[in-house]
Coordinates of C-alpha atoms in Angstrom, one line a residue:
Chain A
X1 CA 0.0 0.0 0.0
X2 CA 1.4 3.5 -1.3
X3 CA 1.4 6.4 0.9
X4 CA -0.3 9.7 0.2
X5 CA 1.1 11.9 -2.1
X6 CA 3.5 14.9 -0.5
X7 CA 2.1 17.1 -3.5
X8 CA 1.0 16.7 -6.9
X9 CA 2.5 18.1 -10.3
X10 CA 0.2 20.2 -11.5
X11 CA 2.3 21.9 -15.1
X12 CA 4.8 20.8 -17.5
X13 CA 6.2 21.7 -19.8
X14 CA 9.1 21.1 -22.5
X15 CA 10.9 23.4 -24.5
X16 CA 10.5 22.2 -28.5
X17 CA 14.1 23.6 -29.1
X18 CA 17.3 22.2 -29.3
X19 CA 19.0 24.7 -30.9
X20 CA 18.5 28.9 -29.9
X21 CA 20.0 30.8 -31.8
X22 CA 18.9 34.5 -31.9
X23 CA 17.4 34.7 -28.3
X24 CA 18.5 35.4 -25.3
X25 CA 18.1 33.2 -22.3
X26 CA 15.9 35.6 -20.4
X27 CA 13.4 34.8 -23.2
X28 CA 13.6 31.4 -23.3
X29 CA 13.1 31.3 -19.4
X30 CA 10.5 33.2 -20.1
X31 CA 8.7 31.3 -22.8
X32 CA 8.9 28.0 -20.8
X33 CA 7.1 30.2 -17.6
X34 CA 4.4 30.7 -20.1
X35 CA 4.5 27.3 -20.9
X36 CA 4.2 25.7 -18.0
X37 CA 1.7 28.0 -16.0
X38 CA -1.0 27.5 -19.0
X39 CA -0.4 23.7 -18.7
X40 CA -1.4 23.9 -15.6
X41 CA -3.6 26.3 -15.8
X42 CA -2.3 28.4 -13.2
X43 CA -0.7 32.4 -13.6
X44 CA 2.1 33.8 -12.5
X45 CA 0.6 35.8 -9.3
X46 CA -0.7 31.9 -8.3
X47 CA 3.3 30.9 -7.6
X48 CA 4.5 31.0 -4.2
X49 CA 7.2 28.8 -4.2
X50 CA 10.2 28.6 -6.7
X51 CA 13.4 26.4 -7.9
X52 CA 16.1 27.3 -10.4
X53 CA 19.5 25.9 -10.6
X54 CA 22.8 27.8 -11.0
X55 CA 21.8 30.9 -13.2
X56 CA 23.4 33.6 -14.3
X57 CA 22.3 37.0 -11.9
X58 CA 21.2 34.0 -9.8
X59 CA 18.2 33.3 -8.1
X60 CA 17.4 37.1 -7.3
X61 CA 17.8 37.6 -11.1
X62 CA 15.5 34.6 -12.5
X63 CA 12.6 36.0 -9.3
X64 CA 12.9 39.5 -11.1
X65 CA 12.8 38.3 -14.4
X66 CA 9.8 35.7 -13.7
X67 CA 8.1 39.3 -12.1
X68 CA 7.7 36.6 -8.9
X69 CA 6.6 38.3 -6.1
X70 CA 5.2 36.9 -2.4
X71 CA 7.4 33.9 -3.1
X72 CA 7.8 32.4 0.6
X73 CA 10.2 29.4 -0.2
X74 CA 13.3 29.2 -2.6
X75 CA 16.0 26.3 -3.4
X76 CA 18.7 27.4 -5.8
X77 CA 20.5 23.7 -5.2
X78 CA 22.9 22.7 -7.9
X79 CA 22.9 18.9 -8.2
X80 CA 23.9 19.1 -11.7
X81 CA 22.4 16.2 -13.0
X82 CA 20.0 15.2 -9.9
X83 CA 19.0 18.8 -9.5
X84 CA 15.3 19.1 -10.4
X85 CA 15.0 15.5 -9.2
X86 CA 16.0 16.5 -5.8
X87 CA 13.9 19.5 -6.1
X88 CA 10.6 17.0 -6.2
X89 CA 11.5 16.3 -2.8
X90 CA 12.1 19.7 -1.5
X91 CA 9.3 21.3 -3.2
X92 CA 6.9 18.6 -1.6
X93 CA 8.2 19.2 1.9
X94 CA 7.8 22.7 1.6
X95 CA 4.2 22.0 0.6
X96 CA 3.8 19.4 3.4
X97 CA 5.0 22.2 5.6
X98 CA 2.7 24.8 4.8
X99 CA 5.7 26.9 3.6
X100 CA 4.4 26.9 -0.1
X101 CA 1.8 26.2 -2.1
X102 CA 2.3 26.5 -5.7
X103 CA 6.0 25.9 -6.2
X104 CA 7.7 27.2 -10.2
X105 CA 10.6 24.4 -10.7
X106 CA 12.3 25.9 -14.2
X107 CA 15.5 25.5 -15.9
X108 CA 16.6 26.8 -19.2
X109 CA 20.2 26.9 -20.9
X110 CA 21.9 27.5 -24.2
X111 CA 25.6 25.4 -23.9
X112 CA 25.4 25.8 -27.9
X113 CA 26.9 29.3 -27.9
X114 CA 29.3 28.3 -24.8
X115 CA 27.1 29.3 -22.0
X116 CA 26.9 26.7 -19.0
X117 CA 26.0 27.2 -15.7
X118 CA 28.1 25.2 -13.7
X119 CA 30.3 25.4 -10.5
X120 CA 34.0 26.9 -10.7
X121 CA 36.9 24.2 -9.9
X122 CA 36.5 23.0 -6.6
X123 CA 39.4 21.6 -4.1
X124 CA 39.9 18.2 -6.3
X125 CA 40.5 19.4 -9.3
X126 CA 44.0 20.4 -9.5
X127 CA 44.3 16.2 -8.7
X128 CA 42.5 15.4 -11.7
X129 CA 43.4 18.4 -14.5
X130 CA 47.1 17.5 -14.0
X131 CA 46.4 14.0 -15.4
X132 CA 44.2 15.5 -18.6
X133 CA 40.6 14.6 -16.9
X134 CA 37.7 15.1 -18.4
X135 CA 33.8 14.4 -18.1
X136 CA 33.3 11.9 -20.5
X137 CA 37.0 10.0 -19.3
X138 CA 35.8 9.7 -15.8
X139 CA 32.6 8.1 -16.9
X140 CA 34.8 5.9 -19.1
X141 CA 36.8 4.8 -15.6
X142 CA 33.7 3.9 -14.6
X143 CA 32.5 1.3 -17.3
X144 CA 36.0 0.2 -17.7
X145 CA 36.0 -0.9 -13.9
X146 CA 32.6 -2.5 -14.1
X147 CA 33.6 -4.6 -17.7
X148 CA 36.2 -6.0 -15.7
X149 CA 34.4 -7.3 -12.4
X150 CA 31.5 -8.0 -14.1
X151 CA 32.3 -8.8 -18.1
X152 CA 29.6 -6.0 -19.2
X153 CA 30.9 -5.3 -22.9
X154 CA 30.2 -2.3 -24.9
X155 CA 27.3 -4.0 -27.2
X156 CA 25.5 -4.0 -23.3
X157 CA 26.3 -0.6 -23.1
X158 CA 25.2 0.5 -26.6
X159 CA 21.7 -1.7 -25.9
X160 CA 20.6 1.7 -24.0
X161 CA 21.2 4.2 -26.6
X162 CA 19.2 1.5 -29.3
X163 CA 16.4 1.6 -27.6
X164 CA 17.1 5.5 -26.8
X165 CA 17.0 6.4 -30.4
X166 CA 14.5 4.0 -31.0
X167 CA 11.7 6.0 -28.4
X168 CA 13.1 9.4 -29.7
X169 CA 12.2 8.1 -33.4
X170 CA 8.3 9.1 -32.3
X171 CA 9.9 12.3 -30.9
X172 CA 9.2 15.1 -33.1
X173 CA 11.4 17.4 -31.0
X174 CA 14.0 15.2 -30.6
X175 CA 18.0 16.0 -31.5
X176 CA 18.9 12.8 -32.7
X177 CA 15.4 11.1 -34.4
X178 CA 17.4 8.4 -36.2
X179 CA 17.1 4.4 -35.3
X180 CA 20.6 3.2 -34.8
X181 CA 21.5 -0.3 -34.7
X182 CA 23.5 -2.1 -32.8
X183 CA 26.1 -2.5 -35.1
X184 CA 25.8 1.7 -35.7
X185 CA 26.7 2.4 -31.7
X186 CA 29.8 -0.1 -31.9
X187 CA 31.6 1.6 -34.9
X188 CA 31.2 5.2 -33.9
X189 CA 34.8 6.9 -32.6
X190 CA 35.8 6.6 -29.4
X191 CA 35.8 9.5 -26.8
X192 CA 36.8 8.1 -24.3
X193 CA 37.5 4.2 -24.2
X194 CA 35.3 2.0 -23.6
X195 CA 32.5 5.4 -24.7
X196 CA 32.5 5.8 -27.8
X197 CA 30.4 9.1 -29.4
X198 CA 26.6 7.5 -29.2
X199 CA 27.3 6.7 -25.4
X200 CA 27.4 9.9 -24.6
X201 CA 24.6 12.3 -24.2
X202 CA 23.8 15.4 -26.8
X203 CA 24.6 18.7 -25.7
X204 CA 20.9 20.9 -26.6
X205 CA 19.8 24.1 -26.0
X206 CA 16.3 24.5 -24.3
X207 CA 15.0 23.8 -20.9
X208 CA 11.7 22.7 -19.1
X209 CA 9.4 23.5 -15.9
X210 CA 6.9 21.6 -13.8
X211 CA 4.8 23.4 -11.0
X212 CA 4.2 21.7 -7.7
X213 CA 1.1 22.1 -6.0
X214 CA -0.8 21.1 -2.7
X215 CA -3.9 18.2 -2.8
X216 CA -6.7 21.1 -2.6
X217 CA -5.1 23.1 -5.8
X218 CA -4.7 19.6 -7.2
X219 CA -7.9 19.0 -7.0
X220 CA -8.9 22.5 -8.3
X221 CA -7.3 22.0 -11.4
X222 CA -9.4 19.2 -13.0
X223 CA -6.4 17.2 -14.6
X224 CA -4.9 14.5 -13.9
X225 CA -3.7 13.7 -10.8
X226 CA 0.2 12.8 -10.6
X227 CA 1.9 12.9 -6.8
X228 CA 4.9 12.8 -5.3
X229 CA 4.9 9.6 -3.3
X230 CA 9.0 9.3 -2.5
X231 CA 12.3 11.1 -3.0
X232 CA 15.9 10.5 -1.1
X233 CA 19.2 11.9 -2.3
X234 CA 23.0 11.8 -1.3
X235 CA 26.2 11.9 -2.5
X236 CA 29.5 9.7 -2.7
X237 CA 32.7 10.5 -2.2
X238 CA 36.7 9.8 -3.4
X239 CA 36.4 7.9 -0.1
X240 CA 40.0 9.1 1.3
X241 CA 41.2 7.3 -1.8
X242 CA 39.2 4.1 -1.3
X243 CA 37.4 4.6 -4.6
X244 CA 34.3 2.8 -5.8
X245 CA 33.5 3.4 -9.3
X246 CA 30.7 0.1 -9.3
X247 CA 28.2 1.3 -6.8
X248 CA 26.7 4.6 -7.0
X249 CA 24.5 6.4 -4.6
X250 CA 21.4 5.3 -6.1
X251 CA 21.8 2.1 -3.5
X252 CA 20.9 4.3 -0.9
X253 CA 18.3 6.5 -2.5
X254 CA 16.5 3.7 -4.4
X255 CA 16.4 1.8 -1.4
X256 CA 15.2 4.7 0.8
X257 CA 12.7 5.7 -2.1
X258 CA 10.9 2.6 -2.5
X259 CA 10.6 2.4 1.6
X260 CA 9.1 6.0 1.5
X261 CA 6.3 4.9 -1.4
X262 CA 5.8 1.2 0.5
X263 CA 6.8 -0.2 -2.9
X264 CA 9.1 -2.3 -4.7
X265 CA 10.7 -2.3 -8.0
X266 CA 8.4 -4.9 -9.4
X267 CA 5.7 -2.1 -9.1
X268 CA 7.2 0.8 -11.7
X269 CA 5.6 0.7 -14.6
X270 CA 7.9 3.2 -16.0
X271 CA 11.7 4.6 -15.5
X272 CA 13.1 8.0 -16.4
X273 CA 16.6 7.1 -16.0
X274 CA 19.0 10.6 -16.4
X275 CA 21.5 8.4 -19.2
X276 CA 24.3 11.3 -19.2
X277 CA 26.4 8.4 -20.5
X278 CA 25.3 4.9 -21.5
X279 CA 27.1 3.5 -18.3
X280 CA 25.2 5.9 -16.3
X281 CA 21.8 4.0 -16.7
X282 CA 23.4 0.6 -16.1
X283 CA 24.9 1.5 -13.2
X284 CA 21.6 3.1 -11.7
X285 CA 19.6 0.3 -13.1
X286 CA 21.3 -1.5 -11.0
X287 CA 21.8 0.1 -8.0
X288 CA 18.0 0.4 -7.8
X289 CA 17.4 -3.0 -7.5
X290 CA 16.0 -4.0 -11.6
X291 CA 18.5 -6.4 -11.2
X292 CA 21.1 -8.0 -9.0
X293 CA 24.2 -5.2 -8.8
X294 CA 26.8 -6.6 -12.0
X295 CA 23.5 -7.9 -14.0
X296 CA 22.5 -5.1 -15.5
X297 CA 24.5 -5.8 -19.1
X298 CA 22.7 -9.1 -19.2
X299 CA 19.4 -6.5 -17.8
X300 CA 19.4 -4.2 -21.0
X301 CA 19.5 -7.0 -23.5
X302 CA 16.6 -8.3 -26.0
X303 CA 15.0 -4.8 -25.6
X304 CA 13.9 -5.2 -22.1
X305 CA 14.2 -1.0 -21.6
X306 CA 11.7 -0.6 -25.0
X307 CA 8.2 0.3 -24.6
X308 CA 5.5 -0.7 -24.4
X309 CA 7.0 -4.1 -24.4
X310 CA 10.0 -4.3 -22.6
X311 CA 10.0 -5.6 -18.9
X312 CA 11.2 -1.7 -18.1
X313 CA 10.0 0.6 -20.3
X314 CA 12.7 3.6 -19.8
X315 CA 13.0 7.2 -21.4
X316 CA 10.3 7.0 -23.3
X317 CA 11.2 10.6 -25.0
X318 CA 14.4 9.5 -26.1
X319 CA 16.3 10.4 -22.9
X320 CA 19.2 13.0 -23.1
X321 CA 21.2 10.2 -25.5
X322 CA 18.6 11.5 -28.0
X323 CA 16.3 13.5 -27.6
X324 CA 17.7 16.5 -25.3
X325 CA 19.8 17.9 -22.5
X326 CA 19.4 21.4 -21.4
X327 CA 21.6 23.0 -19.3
X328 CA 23.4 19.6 -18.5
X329 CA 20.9 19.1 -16.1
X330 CA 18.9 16.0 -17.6
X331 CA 16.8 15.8 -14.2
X332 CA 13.9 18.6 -15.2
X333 CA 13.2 16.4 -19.0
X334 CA 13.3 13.1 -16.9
X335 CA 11.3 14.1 -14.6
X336 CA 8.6 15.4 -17.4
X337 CA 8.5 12.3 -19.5
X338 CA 7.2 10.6 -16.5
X339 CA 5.0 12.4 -15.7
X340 CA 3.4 12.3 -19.2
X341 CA 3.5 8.6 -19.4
X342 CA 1.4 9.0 -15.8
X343 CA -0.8 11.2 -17.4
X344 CA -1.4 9.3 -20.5
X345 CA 0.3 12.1 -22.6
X346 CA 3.3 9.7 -24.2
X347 CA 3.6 9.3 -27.8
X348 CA 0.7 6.5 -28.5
X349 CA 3.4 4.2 -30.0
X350 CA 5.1 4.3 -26.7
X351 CA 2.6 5.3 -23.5
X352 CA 2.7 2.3 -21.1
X353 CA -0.6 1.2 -20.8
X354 CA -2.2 1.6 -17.4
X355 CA 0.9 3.4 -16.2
X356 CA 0.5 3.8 -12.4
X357 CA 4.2 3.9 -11.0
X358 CA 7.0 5.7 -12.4
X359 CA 10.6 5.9 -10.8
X360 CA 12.9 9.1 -11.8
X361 CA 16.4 9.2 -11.3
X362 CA 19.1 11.7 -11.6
X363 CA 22.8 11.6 -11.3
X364 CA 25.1 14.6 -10.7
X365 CA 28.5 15.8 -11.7
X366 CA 30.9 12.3 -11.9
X367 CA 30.7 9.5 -10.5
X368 CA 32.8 7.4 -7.8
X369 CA 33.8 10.8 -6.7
X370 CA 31.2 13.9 -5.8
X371 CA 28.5 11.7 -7.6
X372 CA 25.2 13.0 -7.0
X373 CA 21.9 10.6 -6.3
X374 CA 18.4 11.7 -6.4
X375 CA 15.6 9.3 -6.7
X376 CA 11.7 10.5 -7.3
X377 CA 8.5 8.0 -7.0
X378 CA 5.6 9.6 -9.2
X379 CA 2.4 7.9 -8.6
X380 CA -1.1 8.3 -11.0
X381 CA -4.1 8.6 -8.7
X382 CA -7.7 8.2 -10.1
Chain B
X1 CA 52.3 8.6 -25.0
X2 CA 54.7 9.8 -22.5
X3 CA 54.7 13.1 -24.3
X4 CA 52.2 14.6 -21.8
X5 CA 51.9 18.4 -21.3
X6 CA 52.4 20.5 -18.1
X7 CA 49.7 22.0 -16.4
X8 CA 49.0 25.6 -14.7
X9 CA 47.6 24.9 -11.4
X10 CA 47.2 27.0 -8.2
X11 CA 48.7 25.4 -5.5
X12 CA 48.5 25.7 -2.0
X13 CA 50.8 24.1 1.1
X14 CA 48.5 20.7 1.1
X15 CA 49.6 20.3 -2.4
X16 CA 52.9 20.5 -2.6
X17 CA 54.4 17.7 -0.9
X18 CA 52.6 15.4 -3.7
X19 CA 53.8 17.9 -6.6
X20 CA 56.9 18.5 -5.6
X21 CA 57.7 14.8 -4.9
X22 CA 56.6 13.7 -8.4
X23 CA 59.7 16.0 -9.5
X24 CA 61.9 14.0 -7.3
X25 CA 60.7 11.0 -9.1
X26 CA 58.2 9.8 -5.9
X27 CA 54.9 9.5 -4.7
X28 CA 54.8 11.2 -1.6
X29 CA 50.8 11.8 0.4
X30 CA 50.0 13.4 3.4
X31 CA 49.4 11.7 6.1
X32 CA 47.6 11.5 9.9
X33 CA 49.5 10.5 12.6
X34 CA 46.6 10.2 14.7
X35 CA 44.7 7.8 12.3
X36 CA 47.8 6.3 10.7
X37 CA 46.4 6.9 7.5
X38 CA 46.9 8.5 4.3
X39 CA 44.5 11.5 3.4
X40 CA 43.3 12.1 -0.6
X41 CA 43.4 13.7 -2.1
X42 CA 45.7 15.9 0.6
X43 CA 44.1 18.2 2.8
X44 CA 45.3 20.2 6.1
X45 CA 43.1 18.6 7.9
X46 CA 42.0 14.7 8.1
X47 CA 38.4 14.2 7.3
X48 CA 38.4 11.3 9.9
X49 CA 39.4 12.8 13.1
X50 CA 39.7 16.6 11.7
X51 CA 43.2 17.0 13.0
X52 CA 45.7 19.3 11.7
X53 CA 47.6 17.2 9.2
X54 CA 51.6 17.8 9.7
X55 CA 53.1 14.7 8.0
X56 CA 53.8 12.9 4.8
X57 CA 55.3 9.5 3.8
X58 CA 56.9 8.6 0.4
X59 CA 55.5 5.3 -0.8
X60 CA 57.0 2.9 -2.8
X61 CA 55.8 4.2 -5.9
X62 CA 54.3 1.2 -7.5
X63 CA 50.5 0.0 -7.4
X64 CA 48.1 -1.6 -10.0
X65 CA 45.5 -0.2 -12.3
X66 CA 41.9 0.6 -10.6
X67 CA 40.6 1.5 -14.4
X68 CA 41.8 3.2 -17.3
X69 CA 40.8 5.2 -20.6
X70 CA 42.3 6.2 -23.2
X71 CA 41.2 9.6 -24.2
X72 CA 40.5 10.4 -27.7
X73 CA 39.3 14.0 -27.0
X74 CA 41.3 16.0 -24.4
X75 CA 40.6 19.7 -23.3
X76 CA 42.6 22.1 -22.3
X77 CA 46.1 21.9 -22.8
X78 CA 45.2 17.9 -23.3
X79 CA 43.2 18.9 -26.6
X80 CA 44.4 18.3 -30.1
X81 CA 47.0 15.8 -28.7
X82 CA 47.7 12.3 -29.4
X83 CA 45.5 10.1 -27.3
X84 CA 46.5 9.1 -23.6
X85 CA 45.8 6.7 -20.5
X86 CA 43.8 8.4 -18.1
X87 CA 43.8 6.1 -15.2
X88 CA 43.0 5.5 -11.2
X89 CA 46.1 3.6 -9.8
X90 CA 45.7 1.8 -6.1
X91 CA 48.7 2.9 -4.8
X92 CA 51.1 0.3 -2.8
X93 CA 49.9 1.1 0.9
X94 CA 48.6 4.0 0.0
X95 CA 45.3 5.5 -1.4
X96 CA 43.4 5.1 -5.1
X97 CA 45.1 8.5 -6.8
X98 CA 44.4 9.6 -10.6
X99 CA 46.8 9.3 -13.3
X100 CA 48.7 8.8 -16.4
X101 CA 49.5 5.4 -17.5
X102 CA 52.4 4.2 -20.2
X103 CA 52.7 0.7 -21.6
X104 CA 55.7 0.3 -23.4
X105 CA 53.4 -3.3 -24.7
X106 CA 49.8 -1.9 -25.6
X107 CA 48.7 -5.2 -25.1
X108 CA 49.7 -5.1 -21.6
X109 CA 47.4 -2.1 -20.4
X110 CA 44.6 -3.5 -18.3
X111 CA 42.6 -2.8 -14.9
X112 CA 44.8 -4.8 -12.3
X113 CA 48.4 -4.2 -14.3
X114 CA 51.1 -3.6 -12.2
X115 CA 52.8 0.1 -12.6
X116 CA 55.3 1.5 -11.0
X117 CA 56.3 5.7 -11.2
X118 CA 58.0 6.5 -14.4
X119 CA 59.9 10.3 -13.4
X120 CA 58.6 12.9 -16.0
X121 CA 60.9 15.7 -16.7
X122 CA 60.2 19.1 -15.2
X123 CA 57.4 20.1 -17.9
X124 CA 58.4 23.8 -19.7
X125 CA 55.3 25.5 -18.1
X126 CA 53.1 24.0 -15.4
X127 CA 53.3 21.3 -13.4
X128 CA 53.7 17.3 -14.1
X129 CA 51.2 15.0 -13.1
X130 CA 51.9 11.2 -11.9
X131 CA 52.8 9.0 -14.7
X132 CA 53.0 5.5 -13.7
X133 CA 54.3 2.6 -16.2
X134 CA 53.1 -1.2 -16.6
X135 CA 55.6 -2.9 -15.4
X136 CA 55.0 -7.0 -14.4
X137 CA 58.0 -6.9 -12.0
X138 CA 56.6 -3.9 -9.8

């Protein structure tokens, strides 16, 4: 038996871009607002509450932009990937509380014209730019380490990003709408050994918002009713140099998730899984419990992540492998493809009948090392 | 793949007995006395037992491969080069430290090799990271 929901999602929305030229990002973060409060069916004067990530002015900038005023409760947490994620939890406390009521979570970012939002160097990274680090290489450490404990081999890995191109195919919007083939993912060039180019995520301009709101505006709003039944994060650590790079924190979170909703993985009906990398999603898969931790190459095989018919139907837009990935921050469009498929708003071709359950997971900045977990329980109630 | 380029970094006192023992041609970490353990990447203070850290040890300089990648598409002053072995390295008796990797046999470049330091000359600009080589008898 599932608890009560925290709060409910009442907006979302997704920007149809991927690439912004001419605009700036005040009017992009503007156009999604507009997008997400007539979703909803909500206004701007109705937002008491409000979430943005890493910005620049910074959150006193985005409130002035937005024109929010009255706003009683503010997270400006950078999570990188898990942030948005992470703010399904918050967001629903704050509700809970009594501190909020109607709570803006909105992200928007052009990285196409060299514009990211991230965090300076911190303490670490003179340890790891002396040896030529970078993003993509310390994802490959990753999937390097578990091929060797656990014989994964790149064909498991490129299994994701078929059946990633294969949902964003139904994608209008999507960067990449090609079908690859197996055979396609093995013989791009490597980036980073064992990644090779389609493992890795597409960098896209855009962004995305949902709203959060309390059970009586919920109810107000005559849609359907998606609620926030579960969220954990944390983070893991270099360890004092007794690295990891097989388990992430997504053994904690999942685990605390599913004890939160009073559920277990057998009951998702549908996984938005943040796939910065290919080895990203194995790893969470995983960690979750889909499958017993070194399993998950053997997991993603015989299209068990397609949908409708796979066992785990997972990122059903095409995840940020294909179809987007704004700001770097792939939490926001995970989180808004599952609520869709909970709201019966997936492509046709793809919508998970009777979807009830849906698990969203976000991972920030690298892994092993500062590695960010957030994990979200959505639930459809009639 | 030794030809690996020095890098600017800002360095403060925790740093530099690591930095500055690589140009000696060792591995050298801080260390607590109180906890009789290494601290990594170094800090000035243990995040066990949060006392000032004072000491260092030099380690043997040898270890084995954690994981490794060879990087196709550097940045920074790692971009346009040939690629390289990015790496983790378990240190002998010491902690899991990031790293450059050479195998003078390609074929013998795998997680669990056994490496040992390989001295990089002073770089031109910058500072040289830890370069380790395969090497079966370390």
């Amino acid at each position: 038996m599932s608890r009560a929901p925290l709060a409910y999602v009442a907006g979302i929305y997704e920007h149809p871009d991927r690439a912004i030229d001419d605009r700036s990002l005040a009017s992009v973060y503007l156009e999604i607002v507009a997008g997400v409060l007539a979703d909803a069916g909500l206004s701007i004067s109705d937002i008491d509450g409000f979430h943005t990530s890493l910005n620049p002015g910074g959150m006193p900038a985005m409130a002035d932009l937005l024109g929010l005023s009255g706003i009683r409760h503010f997270d400006g947490t950078d999570l990188g990937g898990a942030t948005y994620v992470s703010s399904l939890g918050t967001a629903a406390r704050a509700i809970q509380a009594g501190d909020a009521s109607v709570v803006l979570v909105v992200m928007a970012g052009l990285p196409r014209r060299g514009l990211f939002n991230r965090a300076v160097p911190g303490p670490h990274a003179v340890y790891e730019l002396a040896h030529g680090s970078t993003l993509v290489g310390q994802y490959a450490l990753a999937a390097q380490r578990h091929m060797h404990e656990f014989g994964t081999t790149r064909a498991d890995l490129a299994e994701i990003k078929v059946a990633s191109a294969y949902h964003a195919s139904f994608n209008p919007n999507a960067m990449l709408p090609k079908r690859v083939t197996l055979d396609e993912v093995l013989e791009q060039p490597p980036i980073a050994e064992p990644l090779h180019r389609m493992d890795c995520c597409v960098v896209s301009d855009g962004g995305g918002a949902f709203i959060l709101v309390n059970e009586e505006v919920a109810r107000s709003l005559g849609k359907p009713l998606v609620g926030v039944v579960a969220q954990a994060e944390t983070t893991r650590n270099w360890d004092n140099g007794r690295l990891d790079l097989t388990h992430t924190g997504a053994i904690q979170t999942g685990a605390q998730a599913f004890a939160q909703a009073g559920m277990s993985p057998a009951d998702v009906d549908y996984a938005s899984i943040y796939d910065s990398f290919t080895i990203t999603v194995l790893l969470t898969l995983e960690d979750l419990g889909f499958c017993e931790k070194g399993q998950g190459g053997r997991f993603v095989r015989d299209g068990a992540l397609l949908s409708p018919s796979g066992v785990l139907p997972l990122n059903t837009d095409g995840g940020g492998l294909s179809n987007n990935h704004p700001d770097m921050r792939g939490g926001m469009i995970r989180t808004i493809e599952a609520v869709r498929q909970l709201r019966g708003q997936a492509h046709p071709e793809l919508q998970v009948p009777s979807c009830e359950v849906a698990i969203v997971h976000g991972s920030g900045f690298s892994l092993g090392a500062r590695a960010m977990s957030s994990t979200s329980i959505l639930v459809r109630e009639s | 793949m030794t030809d690996l380029p020095g890098v600017e970094l800002t360095l403060y006192p925790e740093d530099l007995p690591f930095f500055d023992g690589l140009e000696r041609g060792e591995v050298v970490v801080t260390w607590c006395d109180h906890c009789d353990d290494h601290v990594w990447p170094p800090r000035s203070h243990c995040i066990r037992c949060y006392s000032p850290v004072a000491g260092s040890r030099t380690l043997a300089g040898t270890g084995e491969i954690y994981s490794y990648s060879v990087v196709h598409r550097g940045e920074g002053v790692f971009a346009k080069r040939p690629p390289y072995v990015l790496a983790y390295v378990s240190l002998d008796g010491g902690p899991t430290i990031m790293a450059n990797v050479v195998a003078d046999d390609p074929a013998a470049l795998a997680v669990g090799a056994r490496v040992r330091l390989r001295p990089r000359p002073a770089p031109a600009t910058g500072r040289a990271g830890a370069l380790f080589a395969v090497d079966p008898s370390a």
